Coordinates of C-alpha atoms in Angstrom, one line a residue:
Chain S
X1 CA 33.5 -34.6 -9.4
X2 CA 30.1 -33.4 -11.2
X3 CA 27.3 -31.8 -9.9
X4 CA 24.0 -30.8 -11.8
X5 CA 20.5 -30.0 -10.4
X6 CA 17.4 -28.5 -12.1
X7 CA 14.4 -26.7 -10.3
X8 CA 10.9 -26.4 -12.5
X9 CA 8.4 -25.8 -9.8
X10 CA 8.3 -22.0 -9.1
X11 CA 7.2 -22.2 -5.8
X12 CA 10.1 -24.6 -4.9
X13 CA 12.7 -22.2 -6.3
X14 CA 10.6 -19.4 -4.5
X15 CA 10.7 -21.4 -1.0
X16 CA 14.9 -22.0 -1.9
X17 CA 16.0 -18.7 -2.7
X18 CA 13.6 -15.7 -2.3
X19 CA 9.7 -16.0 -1.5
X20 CA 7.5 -17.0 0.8
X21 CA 6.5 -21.0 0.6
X22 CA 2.9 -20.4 -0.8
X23 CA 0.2 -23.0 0.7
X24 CA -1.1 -23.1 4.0
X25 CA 1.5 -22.8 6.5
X26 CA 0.9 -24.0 10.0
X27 CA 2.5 -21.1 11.8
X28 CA 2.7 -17.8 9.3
X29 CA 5.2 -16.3 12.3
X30 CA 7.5 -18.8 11.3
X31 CA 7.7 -18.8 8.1
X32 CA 11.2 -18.5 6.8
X33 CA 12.3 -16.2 4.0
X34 CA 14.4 -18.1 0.8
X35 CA 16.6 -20.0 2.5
X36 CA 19.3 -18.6 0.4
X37 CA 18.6 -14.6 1.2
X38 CA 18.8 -15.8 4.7
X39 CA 21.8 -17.6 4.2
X40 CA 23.0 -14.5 2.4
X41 CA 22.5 -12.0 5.1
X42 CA 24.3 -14.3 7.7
X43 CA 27.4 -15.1 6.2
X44 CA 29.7 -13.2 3.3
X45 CA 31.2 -16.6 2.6
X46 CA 30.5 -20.5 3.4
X47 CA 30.9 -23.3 2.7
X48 CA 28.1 -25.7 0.7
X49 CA 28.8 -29.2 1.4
X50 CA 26.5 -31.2 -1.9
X51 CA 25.9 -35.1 -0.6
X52 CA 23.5 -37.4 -2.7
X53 CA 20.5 -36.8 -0.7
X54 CA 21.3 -33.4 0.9
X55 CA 22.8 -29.5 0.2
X56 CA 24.5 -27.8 3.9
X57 CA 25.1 -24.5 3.6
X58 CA 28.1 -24.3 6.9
X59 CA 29.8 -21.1 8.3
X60 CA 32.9 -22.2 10.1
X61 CA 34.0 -19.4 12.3
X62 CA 37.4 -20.3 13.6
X63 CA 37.0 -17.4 16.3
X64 CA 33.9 -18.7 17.7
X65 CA 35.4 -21.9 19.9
X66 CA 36.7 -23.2 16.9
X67 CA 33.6 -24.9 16.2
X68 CA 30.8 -24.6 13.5
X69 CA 28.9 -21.5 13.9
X70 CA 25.6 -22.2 11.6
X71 CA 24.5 -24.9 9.7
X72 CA 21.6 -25.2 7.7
X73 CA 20.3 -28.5 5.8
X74 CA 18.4 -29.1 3.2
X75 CA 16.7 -32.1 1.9
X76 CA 17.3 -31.9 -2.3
X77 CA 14.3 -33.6 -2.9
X78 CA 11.8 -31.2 -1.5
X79 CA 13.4 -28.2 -4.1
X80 CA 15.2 -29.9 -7.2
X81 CA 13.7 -31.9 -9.8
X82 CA 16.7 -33.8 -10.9
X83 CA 20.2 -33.8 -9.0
X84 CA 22.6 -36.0 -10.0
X85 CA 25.9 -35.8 -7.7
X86 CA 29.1 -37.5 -8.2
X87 CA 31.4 -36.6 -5.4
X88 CA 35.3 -36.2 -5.1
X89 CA 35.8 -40.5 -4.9
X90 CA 33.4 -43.7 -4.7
X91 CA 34.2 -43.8 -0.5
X92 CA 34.0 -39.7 -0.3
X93 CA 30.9 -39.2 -2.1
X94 CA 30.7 -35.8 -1.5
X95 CA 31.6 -32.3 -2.4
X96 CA 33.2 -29.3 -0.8
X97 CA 32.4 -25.8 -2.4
X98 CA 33.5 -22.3 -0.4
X99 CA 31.2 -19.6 -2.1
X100 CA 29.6 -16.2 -1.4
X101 CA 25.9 -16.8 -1.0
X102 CA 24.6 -13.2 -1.9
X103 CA 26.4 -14.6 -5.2
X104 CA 23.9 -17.3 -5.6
X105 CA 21.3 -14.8 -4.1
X106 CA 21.8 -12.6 -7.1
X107 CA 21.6 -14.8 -9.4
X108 CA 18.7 -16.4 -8.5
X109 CA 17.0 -13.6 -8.3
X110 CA 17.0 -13.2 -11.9
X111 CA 14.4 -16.3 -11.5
X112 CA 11.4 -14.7 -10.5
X113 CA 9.4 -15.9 -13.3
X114 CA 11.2 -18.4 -15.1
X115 CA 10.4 -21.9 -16.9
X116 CA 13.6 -23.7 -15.1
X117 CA 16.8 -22.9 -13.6
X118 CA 19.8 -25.4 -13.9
X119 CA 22.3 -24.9 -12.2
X120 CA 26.0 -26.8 -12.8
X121 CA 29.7 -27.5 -11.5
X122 CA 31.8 -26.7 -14.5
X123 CA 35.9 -25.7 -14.4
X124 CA 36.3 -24.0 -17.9
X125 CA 39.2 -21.7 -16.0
X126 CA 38.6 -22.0 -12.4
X127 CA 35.5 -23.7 -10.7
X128 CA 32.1 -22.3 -11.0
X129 CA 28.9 -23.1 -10.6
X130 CA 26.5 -22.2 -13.5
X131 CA 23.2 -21.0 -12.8
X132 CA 21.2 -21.1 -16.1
X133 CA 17.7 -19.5 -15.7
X134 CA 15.7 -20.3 -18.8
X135 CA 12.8 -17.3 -18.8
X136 CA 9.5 -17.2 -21.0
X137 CA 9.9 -15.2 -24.5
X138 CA 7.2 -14.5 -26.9
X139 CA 9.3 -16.6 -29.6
X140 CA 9.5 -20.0 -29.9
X141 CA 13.0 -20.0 -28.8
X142 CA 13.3 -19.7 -24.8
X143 CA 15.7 -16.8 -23.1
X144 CA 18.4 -17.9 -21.6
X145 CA 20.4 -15.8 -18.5
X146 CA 23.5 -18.0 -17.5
X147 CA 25.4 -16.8 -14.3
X148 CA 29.0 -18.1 -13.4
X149 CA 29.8 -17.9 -9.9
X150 CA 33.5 -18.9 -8.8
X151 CA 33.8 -20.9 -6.1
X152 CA 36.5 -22.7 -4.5
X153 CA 36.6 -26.3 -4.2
X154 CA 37.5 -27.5 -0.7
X155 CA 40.3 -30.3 -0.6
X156 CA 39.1 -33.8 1.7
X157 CA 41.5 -32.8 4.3
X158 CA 39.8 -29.9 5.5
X159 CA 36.3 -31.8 5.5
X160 CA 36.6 -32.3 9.2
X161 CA 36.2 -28.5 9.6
X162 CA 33.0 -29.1 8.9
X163 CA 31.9 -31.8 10.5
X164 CA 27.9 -31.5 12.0
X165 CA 27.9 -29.5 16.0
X166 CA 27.5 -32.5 18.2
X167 CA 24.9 -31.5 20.8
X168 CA 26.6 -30.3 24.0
X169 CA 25.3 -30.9 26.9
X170 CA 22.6 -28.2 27.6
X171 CA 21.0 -26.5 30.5
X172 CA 17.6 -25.2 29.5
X173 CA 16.4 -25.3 26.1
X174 CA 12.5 -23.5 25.5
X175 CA 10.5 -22.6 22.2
X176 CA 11.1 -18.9 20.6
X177 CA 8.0 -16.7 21.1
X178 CA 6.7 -15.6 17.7
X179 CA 9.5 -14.2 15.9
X180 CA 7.8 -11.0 14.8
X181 CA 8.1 -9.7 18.3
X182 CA 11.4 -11.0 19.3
X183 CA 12.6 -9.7 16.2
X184 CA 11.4 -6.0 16.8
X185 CA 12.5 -6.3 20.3
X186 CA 16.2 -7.1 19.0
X187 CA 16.0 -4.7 16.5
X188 CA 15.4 -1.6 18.8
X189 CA 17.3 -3.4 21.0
X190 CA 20.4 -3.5 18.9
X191 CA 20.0 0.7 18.4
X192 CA 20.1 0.9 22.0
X193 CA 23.5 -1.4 22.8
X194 CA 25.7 -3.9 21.5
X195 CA 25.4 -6.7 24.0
X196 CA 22.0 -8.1 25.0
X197 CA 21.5 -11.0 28.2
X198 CA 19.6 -14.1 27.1
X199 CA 17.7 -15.9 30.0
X200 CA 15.5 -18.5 30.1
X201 CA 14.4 -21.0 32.3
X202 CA 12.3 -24.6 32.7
X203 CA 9.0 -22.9 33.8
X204 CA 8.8 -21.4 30.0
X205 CA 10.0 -18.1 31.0
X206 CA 12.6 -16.3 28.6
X207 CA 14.2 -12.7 29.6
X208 CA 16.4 -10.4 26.8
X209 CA 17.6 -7.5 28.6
X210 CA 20.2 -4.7 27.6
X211 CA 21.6 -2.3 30.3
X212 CA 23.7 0.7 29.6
X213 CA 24.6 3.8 31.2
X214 CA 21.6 5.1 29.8
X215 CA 18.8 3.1 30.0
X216 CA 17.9 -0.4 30.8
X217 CA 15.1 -2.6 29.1
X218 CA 14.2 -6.0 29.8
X219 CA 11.2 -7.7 27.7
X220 CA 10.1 -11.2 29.2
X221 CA 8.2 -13.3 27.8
X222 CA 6.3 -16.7 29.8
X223 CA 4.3 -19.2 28.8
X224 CA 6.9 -20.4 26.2
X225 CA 6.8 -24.4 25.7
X226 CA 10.1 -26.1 27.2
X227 CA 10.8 -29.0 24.7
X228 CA 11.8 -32.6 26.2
X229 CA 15.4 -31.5 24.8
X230 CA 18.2 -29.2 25.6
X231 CA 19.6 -26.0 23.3
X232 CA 21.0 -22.7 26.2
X233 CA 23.9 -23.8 27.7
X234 CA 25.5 -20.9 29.3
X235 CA 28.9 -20.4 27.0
X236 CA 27.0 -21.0 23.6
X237 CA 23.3 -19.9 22.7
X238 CA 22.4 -22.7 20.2
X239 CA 19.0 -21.7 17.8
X240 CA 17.5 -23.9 15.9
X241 CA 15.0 -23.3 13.7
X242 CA 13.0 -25.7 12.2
X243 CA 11.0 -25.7 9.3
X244 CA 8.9 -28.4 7.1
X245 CA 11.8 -29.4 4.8
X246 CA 15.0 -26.7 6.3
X247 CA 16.9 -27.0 9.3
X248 CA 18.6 -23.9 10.6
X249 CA 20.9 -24.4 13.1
X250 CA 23.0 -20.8 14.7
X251 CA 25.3 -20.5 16.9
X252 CA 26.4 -17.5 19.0
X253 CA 29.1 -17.2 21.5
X254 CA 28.5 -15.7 24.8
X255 CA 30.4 -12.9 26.0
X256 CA 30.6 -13.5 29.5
Chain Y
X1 CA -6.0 -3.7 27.4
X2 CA -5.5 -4.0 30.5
X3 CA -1.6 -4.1 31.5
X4 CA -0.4 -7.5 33.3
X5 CA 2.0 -5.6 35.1
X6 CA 2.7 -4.4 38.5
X7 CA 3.7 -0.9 38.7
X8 CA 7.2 -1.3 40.8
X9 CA 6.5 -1.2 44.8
X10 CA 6.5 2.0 45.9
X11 CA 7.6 3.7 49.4
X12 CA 7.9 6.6 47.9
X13 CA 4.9 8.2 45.7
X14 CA 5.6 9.0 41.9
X15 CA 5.8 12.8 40.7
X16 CA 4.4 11.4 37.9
X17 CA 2.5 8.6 37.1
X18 CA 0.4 7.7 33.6
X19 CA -1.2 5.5 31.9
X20 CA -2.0 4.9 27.9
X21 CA -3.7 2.0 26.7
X22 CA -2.0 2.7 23.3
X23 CA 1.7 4.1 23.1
X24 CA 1.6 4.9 19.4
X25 CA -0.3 8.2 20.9
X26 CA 2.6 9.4 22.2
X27 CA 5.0 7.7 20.0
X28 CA 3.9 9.3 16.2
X29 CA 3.4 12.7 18.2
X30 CA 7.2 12.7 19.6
X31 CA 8.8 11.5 16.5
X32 CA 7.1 14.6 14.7
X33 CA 9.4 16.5 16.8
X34 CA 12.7 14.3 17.2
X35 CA 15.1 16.1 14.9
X36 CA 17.5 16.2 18.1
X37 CA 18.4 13.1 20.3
X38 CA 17.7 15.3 23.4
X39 CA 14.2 16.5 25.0
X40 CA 12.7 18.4 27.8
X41 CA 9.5 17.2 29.0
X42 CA 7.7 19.2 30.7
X43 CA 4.1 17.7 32.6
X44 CA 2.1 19.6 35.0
X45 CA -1.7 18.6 35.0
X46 CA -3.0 19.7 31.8
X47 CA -1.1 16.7 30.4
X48 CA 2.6 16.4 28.7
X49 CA 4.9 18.9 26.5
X50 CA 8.1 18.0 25.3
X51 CA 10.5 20.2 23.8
X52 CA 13.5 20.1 21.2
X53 CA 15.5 22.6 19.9
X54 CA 18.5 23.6 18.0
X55 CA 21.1 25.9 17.1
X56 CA 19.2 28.4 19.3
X57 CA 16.3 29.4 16.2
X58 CA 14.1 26.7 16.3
X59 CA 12.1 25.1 18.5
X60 CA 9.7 21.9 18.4
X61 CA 6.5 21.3 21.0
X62 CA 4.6 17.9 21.2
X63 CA 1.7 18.4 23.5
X64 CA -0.3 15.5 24.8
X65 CA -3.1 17.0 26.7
X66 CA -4.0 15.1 30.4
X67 CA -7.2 13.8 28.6
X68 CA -5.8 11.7 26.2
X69 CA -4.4 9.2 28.9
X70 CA -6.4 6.9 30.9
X71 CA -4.4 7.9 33.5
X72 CA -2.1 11.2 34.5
X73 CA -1.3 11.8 37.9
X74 CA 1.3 15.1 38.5
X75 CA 1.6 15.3 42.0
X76 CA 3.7 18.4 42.2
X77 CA 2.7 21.8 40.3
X78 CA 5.1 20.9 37.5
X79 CA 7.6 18.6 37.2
X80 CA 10.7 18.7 34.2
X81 CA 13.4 16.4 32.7
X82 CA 15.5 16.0 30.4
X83 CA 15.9 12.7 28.6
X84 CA 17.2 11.2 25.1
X85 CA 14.7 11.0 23.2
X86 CA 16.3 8.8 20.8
X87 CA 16.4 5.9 23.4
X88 CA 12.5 6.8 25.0
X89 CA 11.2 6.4 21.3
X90 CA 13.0 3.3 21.0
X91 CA 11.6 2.0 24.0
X92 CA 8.0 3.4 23.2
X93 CA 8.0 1.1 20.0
X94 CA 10.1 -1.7 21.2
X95 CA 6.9 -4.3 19.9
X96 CA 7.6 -2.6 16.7
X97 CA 5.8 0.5 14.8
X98 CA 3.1 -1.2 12.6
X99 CA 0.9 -3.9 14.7
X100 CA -2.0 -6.0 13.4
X101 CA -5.6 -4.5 13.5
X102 CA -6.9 -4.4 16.9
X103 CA -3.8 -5.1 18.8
X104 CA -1.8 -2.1 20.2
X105 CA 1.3 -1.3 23.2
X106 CA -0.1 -1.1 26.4
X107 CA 2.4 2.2 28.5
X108 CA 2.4 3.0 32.1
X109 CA 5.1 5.7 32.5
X110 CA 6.5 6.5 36.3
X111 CA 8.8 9.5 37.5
X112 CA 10.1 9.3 41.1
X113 CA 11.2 12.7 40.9
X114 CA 15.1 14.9 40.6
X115 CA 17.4 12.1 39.7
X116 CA 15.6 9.4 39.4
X117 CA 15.6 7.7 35.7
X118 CA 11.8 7.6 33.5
X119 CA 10.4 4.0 34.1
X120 CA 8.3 3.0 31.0
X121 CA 6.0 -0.2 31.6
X122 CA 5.1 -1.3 27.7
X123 CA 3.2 -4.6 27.2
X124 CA 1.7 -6.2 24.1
X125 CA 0.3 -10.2 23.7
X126 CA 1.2 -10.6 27.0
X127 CA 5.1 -9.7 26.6
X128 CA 5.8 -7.3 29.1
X129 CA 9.1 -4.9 28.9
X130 CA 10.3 -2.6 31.4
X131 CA 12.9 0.6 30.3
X132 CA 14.0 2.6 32.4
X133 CA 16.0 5.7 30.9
X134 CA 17.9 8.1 32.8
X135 CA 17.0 11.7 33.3
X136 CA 19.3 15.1 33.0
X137 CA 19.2 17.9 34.7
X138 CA 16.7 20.5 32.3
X139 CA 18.1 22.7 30.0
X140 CA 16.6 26.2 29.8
X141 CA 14.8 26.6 26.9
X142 CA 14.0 29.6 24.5
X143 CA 10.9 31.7 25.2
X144 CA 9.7 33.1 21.6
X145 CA 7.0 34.9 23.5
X146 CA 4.1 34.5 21.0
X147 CA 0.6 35.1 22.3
X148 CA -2.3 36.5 20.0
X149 CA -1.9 40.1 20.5
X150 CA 1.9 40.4 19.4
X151 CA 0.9 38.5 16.3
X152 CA 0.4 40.4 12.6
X153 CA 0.0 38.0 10.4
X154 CA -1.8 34.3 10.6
X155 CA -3.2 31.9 8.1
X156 CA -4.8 28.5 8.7
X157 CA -4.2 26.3 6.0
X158 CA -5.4 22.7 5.5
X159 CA -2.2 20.6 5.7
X160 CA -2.8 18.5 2.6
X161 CA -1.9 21.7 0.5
X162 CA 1.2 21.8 2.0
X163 CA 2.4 18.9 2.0
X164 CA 3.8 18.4 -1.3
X165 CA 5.2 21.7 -1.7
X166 CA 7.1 20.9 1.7
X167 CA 7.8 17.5 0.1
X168 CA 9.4 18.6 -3.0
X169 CA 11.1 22.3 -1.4
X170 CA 14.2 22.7 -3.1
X171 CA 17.5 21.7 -0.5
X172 CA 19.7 23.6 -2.7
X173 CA 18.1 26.7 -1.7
X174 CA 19.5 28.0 1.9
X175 CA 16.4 29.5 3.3
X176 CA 12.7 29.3 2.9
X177 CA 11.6 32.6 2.1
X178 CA 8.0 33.3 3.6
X179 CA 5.4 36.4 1.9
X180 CA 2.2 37.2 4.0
X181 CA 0.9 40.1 2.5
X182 CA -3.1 41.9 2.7
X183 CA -2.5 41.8 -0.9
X184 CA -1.0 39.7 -3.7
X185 CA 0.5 37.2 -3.5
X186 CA -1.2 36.9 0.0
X187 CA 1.1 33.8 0.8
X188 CA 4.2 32.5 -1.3
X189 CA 6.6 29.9 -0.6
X190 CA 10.0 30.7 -2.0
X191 CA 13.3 28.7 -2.7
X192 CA 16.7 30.3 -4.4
X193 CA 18.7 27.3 -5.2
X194 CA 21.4 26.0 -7.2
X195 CA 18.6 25.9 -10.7
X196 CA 17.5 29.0 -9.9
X197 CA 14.5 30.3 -7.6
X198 CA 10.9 28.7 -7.6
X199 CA 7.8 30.6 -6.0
X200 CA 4.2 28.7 -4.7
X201 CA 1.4 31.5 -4.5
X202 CA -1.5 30.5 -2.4
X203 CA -4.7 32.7 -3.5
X204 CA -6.8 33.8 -0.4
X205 CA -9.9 32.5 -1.7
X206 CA -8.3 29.0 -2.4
X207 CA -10.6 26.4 -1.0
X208 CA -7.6 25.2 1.3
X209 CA -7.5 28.4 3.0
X210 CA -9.4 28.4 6.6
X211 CA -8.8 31.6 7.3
X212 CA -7.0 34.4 6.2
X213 CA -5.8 37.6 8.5
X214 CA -2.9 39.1 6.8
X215 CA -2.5 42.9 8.4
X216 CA 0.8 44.0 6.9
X217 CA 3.3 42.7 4.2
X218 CA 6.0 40.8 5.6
X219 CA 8.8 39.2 4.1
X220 CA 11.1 36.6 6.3
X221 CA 13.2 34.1 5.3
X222 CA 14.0 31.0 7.4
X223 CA 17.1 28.4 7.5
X224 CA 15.7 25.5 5.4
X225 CA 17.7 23.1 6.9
X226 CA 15.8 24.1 10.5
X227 CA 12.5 23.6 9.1
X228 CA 12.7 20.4 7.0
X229 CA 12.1 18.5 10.2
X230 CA 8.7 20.5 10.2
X231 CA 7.4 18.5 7.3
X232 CA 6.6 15.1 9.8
X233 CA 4.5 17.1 11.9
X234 CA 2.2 18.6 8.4
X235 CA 2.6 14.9 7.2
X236 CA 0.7 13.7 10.5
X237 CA -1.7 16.9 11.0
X238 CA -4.9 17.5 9.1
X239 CA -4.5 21.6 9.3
X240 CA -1.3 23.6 9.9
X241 CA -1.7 27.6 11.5
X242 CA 0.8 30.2 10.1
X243 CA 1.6 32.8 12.2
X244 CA 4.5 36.1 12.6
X245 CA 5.2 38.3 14.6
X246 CA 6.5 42.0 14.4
X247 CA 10.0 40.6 14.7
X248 CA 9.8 38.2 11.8
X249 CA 9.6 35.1 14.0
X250 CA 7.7 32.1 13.0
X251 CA 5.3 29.8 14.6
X252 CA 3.8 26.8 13.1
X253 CA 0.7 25.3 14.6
X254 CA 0.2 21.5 13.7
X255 CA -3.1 20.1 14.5
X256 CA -3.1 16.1 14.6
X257 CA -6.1 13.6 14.8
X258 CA -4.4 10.7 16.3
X259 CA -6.1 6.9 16.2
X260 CA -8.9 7.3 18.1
X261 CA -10.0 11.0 16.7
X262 CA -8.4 12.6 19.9
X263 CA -6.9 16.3 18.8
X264 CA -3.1 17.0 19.4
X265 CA -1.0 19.8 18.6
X266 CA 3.0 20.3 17.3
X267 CA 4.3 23.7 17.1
X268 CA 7.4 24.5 15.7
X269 CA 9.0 28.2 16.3
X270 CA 11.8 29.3 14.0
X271 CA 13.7 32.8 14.2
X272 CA 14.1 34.3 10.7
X273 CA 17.8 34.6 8.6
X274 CA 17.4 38.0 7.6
X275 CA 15.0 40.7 8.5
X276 CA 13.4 42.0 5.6
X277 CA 10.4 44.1 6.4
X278 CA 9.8 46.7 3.6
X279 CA 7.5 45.7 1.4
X280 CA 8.9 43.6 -1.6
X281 CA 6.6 42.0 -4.2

């Protein structure tokens, strides 16, 4: 089993772990953050799953149905500039890493304005992964910050754990408004109660309400696009967001 | 903007009925005063007061006069509420506090009356939301009984001269301790804390003063924990009024230029700790 990557292009190690994919973006409202600082603020622990052409970053919530509850891919060629992956066996060509992503947040962060970052699966007394960030220095001899972040190596008989959400079969799916005013919406939302209704339906229409015994809001938006496919189905509200190169995929059970 | 909503059917007219083309008028004036989660508004038609208090000493008023709405309907001589005001701010700025240039929160705001909840009508981009908060029975509320006769000392200070000092008063100090004096030092800040005690004079000619009518030496000190939440009202007004009265009670006037260059006021009232009226330099 050996894994090593390199990233040299700042704005691809920007776009993976922190910063804002510099360019011209086609829709700035949906810009994501690093994928790994989002990563980091949904889950405490997942689960990275390293194939030869692609990284998954999978939270596997046992209380939610049992099922997968996000699951985010990545395509290694649009952020590394070398990867070279040898998985667990010639048939199982893959790794299984469990790890705490604000670990690999933190580290990365120490890459704001560095030459390369290299990052390594090594086992000198448990399994890490090395992130070496090598950073200018006014000498001709380059700085070198090296961060060692256990992780846990996931035996092949869990793998099915993991395996990719089939689609269920859906009722209505419809495009997100821009996500700067859902997300304030949720966020005062989320002061004012702990449960919020999700409707939506094929004319492009989408409701969030909350109802307590104080107060009552209900925001509705219309004029949303209804893609050709399906994503609410009324036990599991399935987001997807999608990105050039990042797929995003969440899942959130319903309460009732 | 015009709102893309329909105000509700009614059989029944509203009590009170208004309309703002841009919420963050009321908004930034109530959260100058939201240093408890409950309010009494109070609207008859010269426009909108609401009121907070605490510990029975201080007491906060947001007015927003009738003319700063497009529309302000009272249909009775006065009608009062009493609402969190926690959950009405959150709903006032559910599209979020900081918008792009030239895009603002649309508000229609309805009151059926006794018992009925506060139905706020906010849209933005075409996203409408609809709150609707329920009301409480009104509390009383103190009467500090200031009007110009009763008072004896007043200053009118430009609020950016005040502003850091509130910014930086010390918290280790229990009260505020307020001089207005004919004479030196005219007005002085003062905090007694855990370092020791710091004093900020204010000459009478300083170019920050407005105006100056100081007709006896008073001392008075205040609860500093009661009039920290004074400091987002200076940080939003452009001149702040000083005044006491014979019993040592305080009134803060906060003048505020909101978005548009309309004038608003806060007022803050706050009984003193001690009463210390001899003269003490």
């Amino acid at each position: 089993m050996r894994f090593r990557a390199k990233i040299v292009d700042l704005a691809c190690l920007n776009h993976f772990s922190r910063g804002v994919w510099s360019g011209s973006p086609r829709n700035a409202a949906l810009l994501p953050p690093g994928v790994i600082n989002t990563i980091a603020k949904l889950a405490k622990a997942c689960t990275l799953r390293l194939t030869v052409s692609k990284l998954y970053f999978i939270l596997s919530d046992k209380v939610a149905n049992g099922g997968v509850s996000m699951w985010c891919e990545l395509c290694q060629g649009n952020f590394f500039d070398e990867f070279q992956m040898e998985g667990v066996a010639a048939e199982h060509n893959e790794i299984y890493l469990e790890l705490v992503p604000e670990n690999l947040s933190r580290a990365l962060r120490t890459a704001q304005s560095a030459k390369a970052v290299k990052i390594k699966l090594t086992n000198k007394h448990c399994p890490c992964l090395r992130v070496a960030v090598e950073l200018p220095s006014l000498s001709s001899s380059s700085r070198i910050v090296t961060h060692d972040i256990p992780v846990g190596v996931i035996p092949r008989r869990l793998w099915n754990d993991f395996r990719e959400p089939s689609v269920p079969d859906f009722d209505v799916s419809i495009y997100l408004p821009a996500l700067k005013t859902m997300k304030s919406v949720v966020e005062r939302m989320k002061n004012l109660s702990s449960s919020i209704v999700i409707e939506a339906n094929l004319s492009g229409e989408m409701n969030l309400k909350i109802e307590t015994d104080l107060v009552s809001v209900t925001t509705h938006f219309k004029d949303l696009g209804n893609p050709p496919w399906d994503i609410v189905s009324n036990r599991i509200v399935h987001f997807i967001l999608l990105h050039e190169d990042v797929s995003l995929q969440y899942f959130i059970p319903a309460l009732a | 903007m015009p709102l893309c909503t329909q105000p509700p059917a009614s059989g029944e007219p509203y009590v009170l009925a208004a309309s703002l083309d841009n919420a963050r008028h009321l908004s930034s004036l109530l959260r100058a005063v939201h240093f408890q989660d409950h309010a009494t508004c109070f609207a008859t038609a010269n426009g909108l007061r609401v009121t907070v208090e605490d510990a029975k000493c201080i007491q906060a008023n947001a007015f927003v006069q009738a003319e700063i709405f497009q529309e302000f309907a009272v249909q009775e001589e006065s009608v009062t509420f009493r609402i969190n005001l926690s959950v009405l701010l959150d709903c006032l700025t559910i599209f979020g506090t900081t918008s792009l240039p030239g895009t603002s929160t649309a508000l229609r705001m309805c009151y059926r009356g006794y018992g009925y909840p506060l139905m706020l009508f906010l849209e933005e981009g075409g996203v409408v939301t609809v709150c609707k908060i329920n009301t409480q029975e009104p509390e009383d509320l103190l009467d500090f009984d200031f009007c110009s006769t009763k008072v004896v000392n007043k200053i009118i200070l430009q609020s950016e001269g005040l502003r850091e000092a509130f910014a930086e008063l010390d918290m280790t100090s229990e009260v505020l301790q307020i001089i207005m004096s004919p004479d030196k030092p005219y007005f002085r800040l003062s905090t007694f804390g855990n370092a020791g005690s710091a004093h900020l004079d204010y000459p009478r000619d300083s170019d920050l003063m407005e105006a100056f009518q100081c007709n006896q030496t008073q001392t008075n000190r205040y609860k500093i924990s009661l009039l920290k939440p004074s400091a987002k009202a200076l940080a939003l007004s452009c001149k702040v009024s000083i005044r006491t009265n014979a019993q040592g009670f305080l009134s803060l006037q906060y003048m505020i230029r909101n978005e548009d260059g309309q004038i608003c006021f806060v007022e803050y009232y706050c009984c003193p700790d001690e009463d210390i009226t001899e003269a003490e330099l």
